[in-house]
């Protein structure tokens, strides 16, 4: 957790890495990095004076407002109850939370069981899902454009035609025998139509081969490799290993004692505590099938990356992939509500899960320094954000300095979760279109997005004191942001990146923050 020392400086939030298995599952390579030293769990009592990243919570500010003691507000504990989402931070948390004993849900859950689905009408599996499973390019032939009503306005007609034109542009790129990645990046920068988003993301991440003749065999091999890894991670030496049926699924019997499973108990415990609290405002993530899938993804990824293991925040980063890839197999892509993935055939969920695992791995490969011990990547980004803000808006930077506002106090979460707590899932997915189109989008361009995001609120922040600033930045009013708002933010970030990336010294000029951006970005 963040600790306030006599020099008025912040240290990284203290992390308790989970214990590692003595050896990785056979056949799986492990990233060759130092293994963190184990620390004991002392049965700590959690207080709601902070969020799960050790940053001061809204409830803490409100309870200590009368005391007017800034230092006491920054005495942080060790761990905490998770806040659900930025708009709900004003709701006071419950009083105290004590970590449950070893024989809790983390012990009892059967991680390989296939949950019973809740049958809900309205979301329909594509009849051609088997063709899409074998080759995502087959989904391009299934795109249908609903006709406009006869009384559609001229603006509606123009919007409709523009959308069809963009979809056809992506189809032309994606249907070539060898996809041109530069051309695809150029088109994706301004947003990807949802009908072609999953395939485009997989290509831009390097998971899906650009050569069409390699696509089917590569997908089949990678998906089998992931599922084999799941069986090995959860099955060897455990009850699950004995309960497998011929299809590779475990029976629905629950564990009565997790000690004999062969799992990394501390790691598994933290994951199953966090996953049910992931996107609590979106019904899709409250279904058992969704949660079991995310648990397996995070657990297997953590085993392969012992230098970091599972760190809170990585659970958030898996969800855009999972949601976008699931939508490929459903006729109605608006699946956040009313769609129980447990209704789907096993091979569909297996493919969504495997594709999510590999794409999450690709993303995290570029920002793993954010999650290893001491989190040096986040330290660098926070320091860079402070310097960049001074160049863009010197007046705001000086105000923060006068109010003793440390950037780590509010931007740690921005870097750790890539702003996923600040925006809706729909907005995040649109942002990731551009991130994937940018070179080093998640590690470099994200910094400029954060700077543009902070400077956007400059006028309001200039009128606030220390306490008000932190309260405001933890509950930013972005719930009603539209795609246009996100695109404007990305355009502003593109300006700052064009001006400042790779430069060592610039004149500080607060007037530059008023540059009119219009529709900026790479041509495409």
Coordinates of C-alpha atoms in Angstrom, one line a residue:
X1 CA 0.0 0.0 0.0
X2 CA 1.1 3.6 -0.4
X3 CA 3.0 4.8 2.6
X4 CA 3.6 8.4 3.5
X5 CA 7.1 8.9 4.9
X6 CA 8.9 11.9 6.4
X7 CA 10.1 13.1 3.0
X8 CA 6.5 13.4 1.7
X9 CA 7.1 10.7 -1.0
X10 CA 5.2 7.7 -2.0
X11 CA 6.3 4.1 -2.3
X12 CA 4.7 1.4 -4.4
X13 CA 1.7 -0.3 -2.9
X14 CA 3.0 -3.3 -0.9
X15 CA 2.3 -6.5 -2.7
X16 CA 2.0 -9.9 -1.2
X17 CA 2.8 -12.3 -4.0
X18 CA 1.2 -15.7 -3.9
X19 CA 3.2 -18.8 -3.3
X20 CA 4.4 -20.5 -6.4
X21 CA 4.0 -24.1 -7.4
X22 CA 7.2 -26.1 -7.2
X23 CA 7.1 -26.7 -11.0
X24 CA 5.0 -25.5 -13.9
X25 CA 2.6 -27.8 -15.7
X26 CA 4.5 -30.0 -18.1
X27 CA 4.7 -28.8 -21.6
X28 CA 4.2 -25.2 -20.7
X29 CA 7.1 -22.8 -20.8
X30 CA 7.4 -20.3 -17.9
X31 CA 8.7 -16.8 -18.4
X32 CA 12.2 -16.9 -17.0
X33 CA 12.1 -14.2 -14.4
X34 CA 13.0 -14.1 -10.7
X35 CA 10.4 -15.6 -8.4
X36 CA 9.3 -13.1 -5.7
X37 CA 9.9 -14.0 -2.1
X38 CA 6.9 -15.5 -0.3
X39 CA 5.3 -13.6 2.5
X40 CA 3.0 -15.0 5.2
X41 CA -0.6 -14.2 5.5
X42 CA -1.1 -13.0 9.0
X43 CA -4.9 -13.0 8.9
X44 CA -5.0 -9.3 8.5
X45 CA -8.1 -7.2 9.2
X46 CA -9.0 -4.9 6.3
X47 CA -10.2 -1.4 6.7
X48 CA -12.1 0.7 4.1
X49 CA -9.8 3.7 4.4
X50 CA -8.5 3.0 0.9
X51 CA -9.3 1.2 -2.3
X52 CA -7.6 -2.1 -3.2
X53 CA -4.6 -0.3 -4.6
X54 CA -3.9 1.5 -1.3
X55 CA -5.3 4.8 -2.4
X56 CA -7.5 6.9 0.0
X57 CA -11.2 6.1 -0.4
X58 CA -14.1 8.5 -0.6
X59 CA -15.5 7.1 2.6
X60 CA -12.3 7.8 4.4
X61 CA -12.2 11.4 3.3
X62 CA -15.8 11.9 4.4
X63 CA -15.2 10.4 7.8
X64 CA -12.1 12.4 8.5
X65 CA -13.1 15.7 7.0
X66 CA -13.7 17.3 10.4
X67 CA -10.2 16.3 11.6
X68 CA -8.6 18.2 8.8
X69 CA -5.5 16.1 9.2
X70 CA -4.0 15.2 5.8
X71 CA -1.3 12.9 7.1
X72 CA -3.7 10.8 9.1
X73 CA -5.8 10.3 5.9
X74 CA -2.7 8.9 4.2
X75 CA -1.8 6.2 6.8
X76 CA -2.7 3.2 4.8
X77 CA -3.4 -0.4 5.7
X78 CA -2.3 -3.6 4.0
X79 CA -5.3 -4.8 1.9
X80 CA -8.9 -3.8 1.4
X81 CA -12.3 -4.4 0.1
X82 CA -12.7 -3.7 -3.6
X83 CA -14.6 -0.7 -4.9
X84 CA -17.0 -1.7 -7.6
X85 CA -16.7 1.2 -10.1
X86 CA -16.0 4.9 -10.1
X87 CA -19.6 6.1 -10.1
X88 CA -20.4 4.1 -6.9
X89 CA -17.4 5.3 -4.9
X90 CA -19.5 7.8 -3.0
X91 CA -21.4 4.9 -1.3
X92 CA -19.7 4.3 2.1
X93 CA -18.1 0.8 2.4
X94 CA -19.0 -1.6 5.2
X95 CA -17.0 -1.3 8.4
X96 CA -14.4 -4.1 8.5
X97 CA -13.6 -7.2 6.6
X98 CA -11.7 -10.2 7.8
X99 CA -10.0 -12.6 5.4
X100 CA -11.9 -15.9 5.6
X101 CA -10.3 -19.1 6.6
X102 CA -8.6 -21.5 4.2
X103 CA -11.8 -23.6 3.9
X104 CA -13.9 -21.0 2.1
X105 CA -15.1 -20.6 -1.4
X106 CA -11.6 -20.7 -2.8
X107 CA -11.3 -24.2 -1.3
X108 CA -14.8 -25.5 -2.2
X109 CA -15.1 -24.4 -5.8
X110 CA -14.6 -26.9 -8.6
X111 CA -12.7 -24.8 -11.1
X112 CA -13.3 -27.2 -14.0
X113 CA -17.0 -27.8 -13.6
X114 CA -19.3 -26.6 -16.4
X115 CA -22.1 -24.5 -14.7
X116 CA -25.8 -25.1 -15.3
X117 CA -27.1 -22.4 -17.5
X118 CA -30.0 -20.1 -16.8
X119 CA -32.1 -20.2 -19.9
X120 CA -32.9 -16.6 -21.0
X121 CA -34.6 -15.7 -24.3
X122 CA -33.4 -13.0 -26.6
X123 CA -29.8 -13.8 -27.4
X124 CA -29.3 -16.4 -30.2
X125 CA -26.3 -18.5 -31.1
X126 CA -25.3 -18.1 -34.7
X127 CA -26.3 -21.3 -36.6
X128 CA -22.9 -21.1 -38.4
X129 CA -20.9 -21.0 -35.2
X130 CA -18.8 -24.1 -36.1
X131 CA -17.6 -22.4 -39.3
X132 CA -16.7 -19.3 -37.3
X133 CA -14.9 -21.4 -34.7
X134 CA -12.6 -22.9 -37.3
X135 CA -11.8 -19.6 -39.1
X136 CA -12.9 -16.2 -37.8
X137 CA -12.9 -14.9 -41.5
X138 CA -16.1 -17.0 -42.0
X139 CA -17.9 -14.4 -39.8
X140 CA -17.3 -11.8 -42.5
X141 CA -19.8 -13.5 -44.8
X142 CA -22.4 -13.4 -42.1
X143 CA -22.5 -9.6 -41.8
X144 CA -26.0 -8.2 -42.6
X145 CA -27.0 -4.6 -42.8
X146 CA -30.5 -3.9 -41.6
X147 CA -32.4 -1.7 -44.0
X148 CA -33.3 1.8 -43.0
X149 CA -36.9 2.8 -42.4
X150 CA -38.6 4.7 -45.2
X151 CA -38.9 7.8 -43.0
X152 CA -35.2 8.0 -42.1
X153 CA -33.7 11.4 -42.1
X154 CA -30.9 12.5 -44.4
X155 CA -28.4 12.4 -41.4
X156 CA -29.5 8.8 -40.6
X157 CA -29.0 7.8 -44.2
X158 CA -25.5 9.3 -44.2
X159 CA -24.6 7.6 -41.0
X160 CA -25.9 4.3 -42.2
X161 CA -24.0 4.6 -45.5
X162 CA -20.8 5.6 -43.7
X163 CA -21.0 2.6 -41.4
X164 CA -21.5 0.2 -44.3
X165 CA -18.6 1.8 -46.1
X166 CA -16.3 1.3 -43.1
X167 CA -17.4 -2.3 -42.6
X168 CA -16.7 -3.0 -46.3
X169 CA -13.3 -1.4 -46.0
X170 CA -12.3 -3.7 -43.1
X171 CA -13.8 -6.7 -45.0
X172 CA -11.6 -5.9 -48.0
X173 CA -8.5 -5.8 -45.8
X174 CA -9.4 -8.9 -43.8
X175 CA -10.3 -11.1 -46.7
X176 CA -7.0 -10.9 -48.5
X177 CA -4.7 -13.9 -48.5
X178 CA -2.1 -12.0 -46.4
X179 CA -3.6 -9.2 -44.3
X180 CA -1.7 -5.9 -44.5
X181 CA -1.2 -5.0 -40.8
X182 CA -0.1 -1.4 -41.5
X183 CA -3.3 -0.9 -43.5
X184 CA -5.4 -2.6 -40.8
X185 CA -3.8 -0.4 -38.1
X186 CA -4.6 2.8 -40.1
X187 CA -8.2 1.8 -40.5
X188 CA -8.5 0.7 -36.8
X189 CA -7.3 3.9 -35.3
X190 CA -10.6 5.7 -35.9
X191 CA -12.6 2.8 -34.5
X192 CA -13.5 -0.8 -35.5
X193 CA -17.0 -1.8 -36.4
X194 CA -18.2 -4.4 -33.9
X195 CA -18.9 -6.9 -36.7
X196 CA -15.1 -7.2 -37.5
X197 CA -13.6 -6.2 -34.2
X198 CA -12.7 -9.6 -32.8
X199 CA -10.8 -10.7 -35.8
X200 CA -9.1 -7.3 -36.1
X201 CA -8.0 -7.3 -32.5
X202 CA -6.5 -10.8 -32.8
X203 CA -4.6 -9.9 -35.9
X204 CA -3.2 -6.6 -34.4
X205 CA -2.1 -8.5 -31.3
X206 CA -0.3 -11.1 -33.4
X207 CA -2.3 -13.9 -32.1
X208 CA -4.0 -14.6 -35.4
X209 CA -1.6 -15.1 -38.4
X210 CA -1.8 -12.6 -41.1
X211 CA -1.5 -15.4 -43.7
X212 CA -5.0 -17.0 -44.2
X213 CA -3.6 -20.5 -44.9
X214 CA -2.0 -20.6 -41.4
X215 CA -5.1 -19.4 -39.6
X216 CA -7.0 -22.6 -39.0
X217 CA -4.1 -24.7 -37.9
X218 CA -2.7 -22.0 -35.6
X219 CA -6.1 -21.4 -33.9
X220 CA -6.6 -25.1 -33.4
X221 CA -3.1 -25.6 -31.9
X222 CA -3.2 -22.6 -29.6
X223 CA -6.7 -23.4 -28.3
X224 CA -5.7 -27.0 -27.6
X225 CA -2.5 -25.8 -25.9
X226 CA -4.4 -23.6 -23.5
X227 CA -7.0 -26.3 -22.7
X228 CA -4.2 -28.8 -22.0
X229 CA -2.6 -26.2 -19.7
X230 CA -5.9 -25.8 -17.8
X231 CA -6.2 -29.6 -17.3
X232 CA -2.6 -29.8 -16.1
X233 CA -2.9 -26.8 -13.8
X234 CA -6.1 -27.9 -12.2
X235 CA -6.1 -31.7 -12.7
X236 CA -2.8 -33.3 -11.6
X237 CA -2.9 -34.8 -8.2
X238 CA -6.4 -33.5 -7.5
X239 CA -10.0 -34.6 -7.3
X240 CA -10.6 -32.8 -10.6
X241 CA -8.1 -35.0 -12.4
X242 CA -10.1 -38.1 -11.3
X243 CA -13.5 -36.5 -12.2
X244 CA -12.8 -35.8 -15.8
X245 CA -15.2 -37.3 -18.3
X246 CA -14.5 -38.1 -21.9
X247 CA -15.1 -34.6 -23.1
X248 CA -12.4 -33.2 -20.8
X249 CA -14.9 -31.6 -18.3
X250 CA -15.0 -32.3 -14.7
X251 CA -18.2 -33.4 -13.0
X252 CA -20.2 -30.9 -11.0
X253 CA -19.2 -32.3 -7.6
X254 CA -17.7 -29.7 -5.3
X255 CA -14.5 -30.1 -3.4
X256 CA -14.8 -30.7 0.2
X257 CA -11.2 -30.0 1.0
X258 CA -9.0 -27.9 -1.3
X259 CA -5.7 -28.9 0.4
X260 CA -5.4 -32.0 -1.8
X261 CA -6.0 -30.4 -5.2
X262 CA -2.4 -29.5 -6.1
X263 CA -3.4 -25.9 -6.6
X264 CA -1.4 -22.9 -5.5
X265 CA -3.8 -22.1 -2.7
X266 CA -2.8 -18.4 -2.0
X267 CA -2.9 -17.6 -5.7
X268 CA -6.2 -19.3 -6.3
X269 CA -7.7 -17.7 -3.2
X270 CA -7.0 -14.2 -4.4
X271 CA -8.4 -14.8 -7.9
X272 CA -11.7 -16.3 -6.7
X273 CA -12.1 -13.4 -4.3
X274 CA -11.6 -10.8 -7.1
X275 CA -13.4 -12.4 -10.0
X276 CA -17.0 -12.0 -8.6
X277 CA -16.2 -8.3 -8.0
X278 CA -15.2 -7.8 -11.6
X279 CA -17.5 -5.4 -13.5
X280 CA -20.3 -5.8 -10.8
X281 CA -22.5 -3.4 -12.7
X282 CA -22.6 -5.6 -15.8
X283 CA -24.9 -8.6 -15.6
X284 CA -22.8 -10.7 -18.0
X285 CA -20.0 -10.9 -15.4
X286 CA -22.3 -12.2 -12.7
X287 CA -23.1 -15.5 -14.4
X288 CA -21.2 -18.5 -13.1
X289 CA -20.0 -19.6 -16.5
X290 CA -18.3 -16.2 -17.0
X291 CA -16.7 -16.2 -13.6
X292 CA -15.3 -19.7 -13.9
X293 CA -13.8 -18.9 -17.3
X294 CA -12.1 -15.8 -16.0
X295 CA -10.7 -17.7 -13.0
X296 CA -9.1 -20.3 -15.2
X297 CA -7.6 -17.6 -17.5
X298 CA -6.1 -15.7 -14.6
X299 CA -4.8 -18.7 -12.8
X300 CA -3.1 -20.3 -15.7
X301 CA -1.6 -16.9 -16.8
X302 CA -0.3 -16.4 -13.3
X303 CA 1.4 -19.8 -13.2
X304 CA 3.3 -18.9 -16.4
X305 CA 4.5 -15.6 -15.1
X306 CA 5.9 -16.2 -11.6
X307 CA 7.7 -12.8 -11.5
X308 CA 4.4 -11.1 -11.2
X309 CA 1.8 -13.8 -10.5
X310 CA -1.7 -12.5 -10.2
X311 CA -2.0 -8.9 -9.3
X312 CA -5.3 -7.1 -8.7
X313 CA -6.2 -5.2 -11.9
X314 CA -5.3 -8.0 -14.3
X315 CA -8.8 -9.4 -13.8
X316 CA -10.2 -6.2 -15.4
X317 CA -7.9 -6.4 -18.4
X318 CA -9.2 -9.8 -19.4
X319 CA -12.8 -8.7 -19.7
X320 CA -12.8 -6.6 -22.9
X321 CA -11.3 -9.5 -24.8
X322 CA -13.8 -12.0 -23.3
X323 CA -16.7 -9.8 -24.2
X324 CA -15.6 -9.0 -27.7
X325 CA -14.7 -12.6 -28.6
X326 CA -18.0 -13.9 -27.1
X327 CA -20.0 -11.5 -29.2
X328 CA -18.8 -13.2 -32.4
X329 CA -21.0 -16.2 -31.8
X330 CA -24.2 -14.3 -30.9
X331 CA -26.5 -12.8 -33.3
X332 CA -27.1 -9.8 -31.0
X333 CA -23.7 -8.4 -30.1
X334 CA -25.1 -6.4 -27.2
X335 CA -24.5 -9.2 -24.8
X336 CA -23.9 -7.3 -21.5
X337 CA -27.4 -8.0 -20.3
X338 CA -29.6 -11.1 -20.5
X339 CA -27.0 -13.4 -22.0
X340 CA -25.9 -16.4 -19.8
X341 CA -22.8 -17.9 -21.5
X342 CA -23.6 -21.2 -19.9
X343 CA -26.3 -21.7 -22.6
X344 CA -23.6 -21.9 -25.2
X345 CA -21.9 -25.1 -26.5
X346 CA -18.8 -26.1 -24.7
X347 CA -16.6 -25.7 -27.7
X348 CA -17.7 -22.0 -28.1
X349 CA -16.8 -21.2 -24.5
X350 CA -13.6 -23.1 -24.7
X351 CA -12.6 -21.0 -27.8
X352 CA -13.6 -17.7 -26.2
X353 CA -11.6 -18.6 -23.1
X354 CA -8.5 -19.7 -25.0
X355 CA -8.5 -16.7 -27.3
X356 CA -8.9 -14.4 -24.3
X357 CA -6.0 -16.1 -22.5
X358 CA -3.6 -15.7 -25.4
X359 CA -4.6 -12.1 -26.3
X360 CA -4.4 -11.1 -22.6
X361 CA -0.9 -12.6 -22.6
X362 CA 0.1 -10.6 -25.6
X363 CA -1.1 -7.4 -24.0
X364 CA 0.6 -8.0 -20.7
X365 CA 3.8 -9.0 -22.4
X366 CA 4.2 -5.3 -23.3
X367 CA 3.4 -3.9 -19.8
X368 CA 4.6 -6.7 -17.5
X369 CA 6.8 -4.2 -15.6
X370 CA 3.6 -2.8 -14.3
X371 CA 3.0 -6.0 -12.3
X372 CA 6.3 -7.4 -11.2
X373 CA 7.6 -6.7 -7.7
X374 CA 7.9 -2.9 -6.9
X375 CA 6.0 -2.2 -10.1
X376 CA 8.7 -0.1 -11.8
X377 CA 6.6 0.3 -15.0
X378 CA 3.9 2.2 -13.1
X379 CA 6.4 4.3 -11.3
X380 CA 7.9 5.4 -14.6
X381 CA 4.5 6.2 -16.1
X382 CA 3.3 8.2 -13.0
X383 CA 6.5 10.2 -13.1
X384 CA 6.1 10.7 -16.8
X385 CA 2.5 11.8 -16.3
X386 CA 3.6 14.4 -13.8
X387 CA 6.2 15.8 -16.2
X388 CA 3.9 15.7 -19.1
X389 CA 1.1 17.6 -17.2
X390 CA 3.6 20.3 -16.3
X391 CA 4.4 20.8 -20.0
X392 CA 0.7 20.7 -21.1
X393 CA -0.9 22.7 -18.3
X394 CA 1.7 24.3 -16.0
X395 CA -1.0 26.1 -14.1
X396 CA -2.6 22.8 -13.0
X397 CA 0.7 21.3 -12.2
X398 CA 1.6 24.2 -9.9
X399 CA -1.8 23.9 -8.2
X400 CA -1.2 20.3 -7.5
X401 CA 2.1 21.1 -6.0
X402 CA 0.7 23.8 -3.8
X403 CA -2.0 21.4 -2.6
X404 CA 0.6 18.7 -2.0
X405 CA -1.2 16.4 -4.4
X406 CA 0.9 13.4 -5.4
X407 CA 0.2 11.9 -8.8
X408 CA 0.5 8.4 -7.4
X409 CA -2.5 9.1 -5.2
X410 CA -4.9 9.2 -8.2
X411 CA -3.1 7.9 -11.3
X412 CA -1.8 4.5 -9.9
X413 CA -5.2 3.0 -10.7
X414 CA -5.2 4.7 -14.1
X415 CA -1.9 2.9 -15.0
X416 CA -2.7 -0.4 -13.2
X417 CA -6.2 -0.9 -14.7
X418 CA -5.7 1.1 -18.0
X419 CA -8.6 3.5 -17.0
X420 CA -11.1 0.6 -16.9
X421 CA -12.5 1.9 -13.6
X422 CA -13.1 5.4 -15.1
X423 CA -15.1 4.4 -18.2
X424 CA -17.9 2.2 -19.3
X425 CA -17.0 -1.1 -21.0
X426 CA -18.2 0.2 -24.3
X427 CA -15.9 3.2 -24.0
X428 CA -13.0 1.1 -23.1
X429 CA -13.5 -1.2 -26.0
X430 CA -13.5 1.8 -28.3
X431 CA -10.3 3.1 -26.7
X432 CA -8.6 -0.3 -27.2
X433 CA -9.3 -0.1 -30.9
X434 CA -6.9 2.8 -31.0
X435 CA -4.5 1.4 -28.5
X436 CA -4.1 -1.7 -30.7
X437 CA -3.7 0.4 -33.8
X438 CA -0.9 2.4 -32.1
X439 CA 2.6 1.2 -31.7
X440 CA 3.1 0.5 -28.0
X441 CA -0.4 1.7 -27.4
X442 CA -0.9 0.2 -23.9
X443 CA 2.6 1.1 -22.7
X444 CA 3.2 4.5 -24.4
X445 CA 0.0 6.0 -26.0
X446 CA -1.9 5.3 -22.8
X447 CA 0.3 7.8 -21.0
X448 CA -0.9 10.6 -23.3
X449 CA -4.5 9.5 -23.0
X450 CA -4.1 9.9 -19.2
X451 CA -2.6 13.3 -19.6
X452 CA -5.4 14.5 -21.9
X453 CA -7.9 13.0 -19.5
X454 CA -6.4 14.8 -16.5
X455 CA -6.1 18.2 -18.3
X456 CA -9.7 17.9 -19.4
X457 CA -10.8 18.6 -15.9
X458 CA -8.3 21.4 -15.3
X459 CA -10.9 24.2 -14.8
X460 CA -12.7 22.3 -12.1
X461 CA -9.6 21.0 -10.4
X462 CA -8.1 24.5 -10.1
X463 CA -11.0 25.5 -7.8
X464 CA -10.5 22.5 -5.4
X465 CA -8.3 21.8 -2.4
X466 CA -6.4 18.7 -1.7
X467 CA -9.3 16.6 -0.4
X468 CA -11.7 17.8 -3.1
X469 CA -9.2 17.0 -5.8
X470 CA -8.7 13.4 -4.8
X471 CA -12.4 12.9 -4.2
X472 CA -13.2 14.2 -7.6
X473 CA -10.5 12.2 -9.4
X474 CA -11.8 9.0 -7.9
X475 CA -15.4 9.5 -9.1
X476 CA -15.1 11.3 -12.4
X477 CA -18.3 12.1 -14.2
X478 CA -17.8 9.9 -17.2
X479 CA -20.8 7.6 -17.0
X480 CA -22.6 9.4 -19.8
X481 CA -19.6 9.7 -22.1
X482 CA -20.4 8.9 -25.8
X483 CA -18.1 7.5 -28.4
X484 CA -17.6 11.0 -29.6
X485 CA -16.2 12.0 -26.2
X486 CA -13.8 9.1 -26.3
X487 CA -12.7 10.0 -29.8
X488 CA -12.0 13.6 -28.8
X489 CA -9.9 12.3 -25.9
X490 CA -7.9 10.1 -28.2
X491 CA -7.4 12.9 -30.7
X492 CA -6.1 15.2 -27.9
X493 CA -3.8 12.4 -26.7
X494 CA -2.5 12.1 -30.3
X495 CA -1.6 15.8 -30.3
X496 CA 0.4 15.5 -27.1
X497 CA 2.2 12.4 -28.3
X498 CA 3.1 14.1 -31.6
X499 CA 4.5 17.1 -29.7
X500 CA 6.2 15.5 -26.8
X501 CA 7.1 11.8 -27.4
X502 CA 10.8 11.3 -27.5
X503 CA 11.6 14.9 -26.7
X504 CA 13.7 16.0 -23.7
X505 CA 12.8 19.6 -23.2
X506 CA 9.9 21.8 -24.1
X507 CA 8.8 25.3 -23.2
X508 CA 6.0 25.1 -20.7
X509 CA 3.0 26.8 -22.1
X510 CA -0.4 26.4 -20.4
X511 CA -2.1 27.9 -23.5
X512 CA -1.3 24.8 -25.5
X513 CA -4.0 22.9 -23.6
X514 CA -6.6 24.8 -25.6
X515 CA -5.5 23.5 -29.0
X516 CA -8.5 22.7 -31.2
X517 CA -8.2 19.0 -32.0
X518 CA -11.0 18.3 -34.5
X519 CA -10.7 14.9 -36.0
X520 CA -7.0 14.0 -35.5
X521 CA -5.1 10.8 -35.8
X522 CA -3.4 8.7 -38.4
X523 CA -5.1 8.8 -41.8
X524 CA -7.5 5.9 -42.3

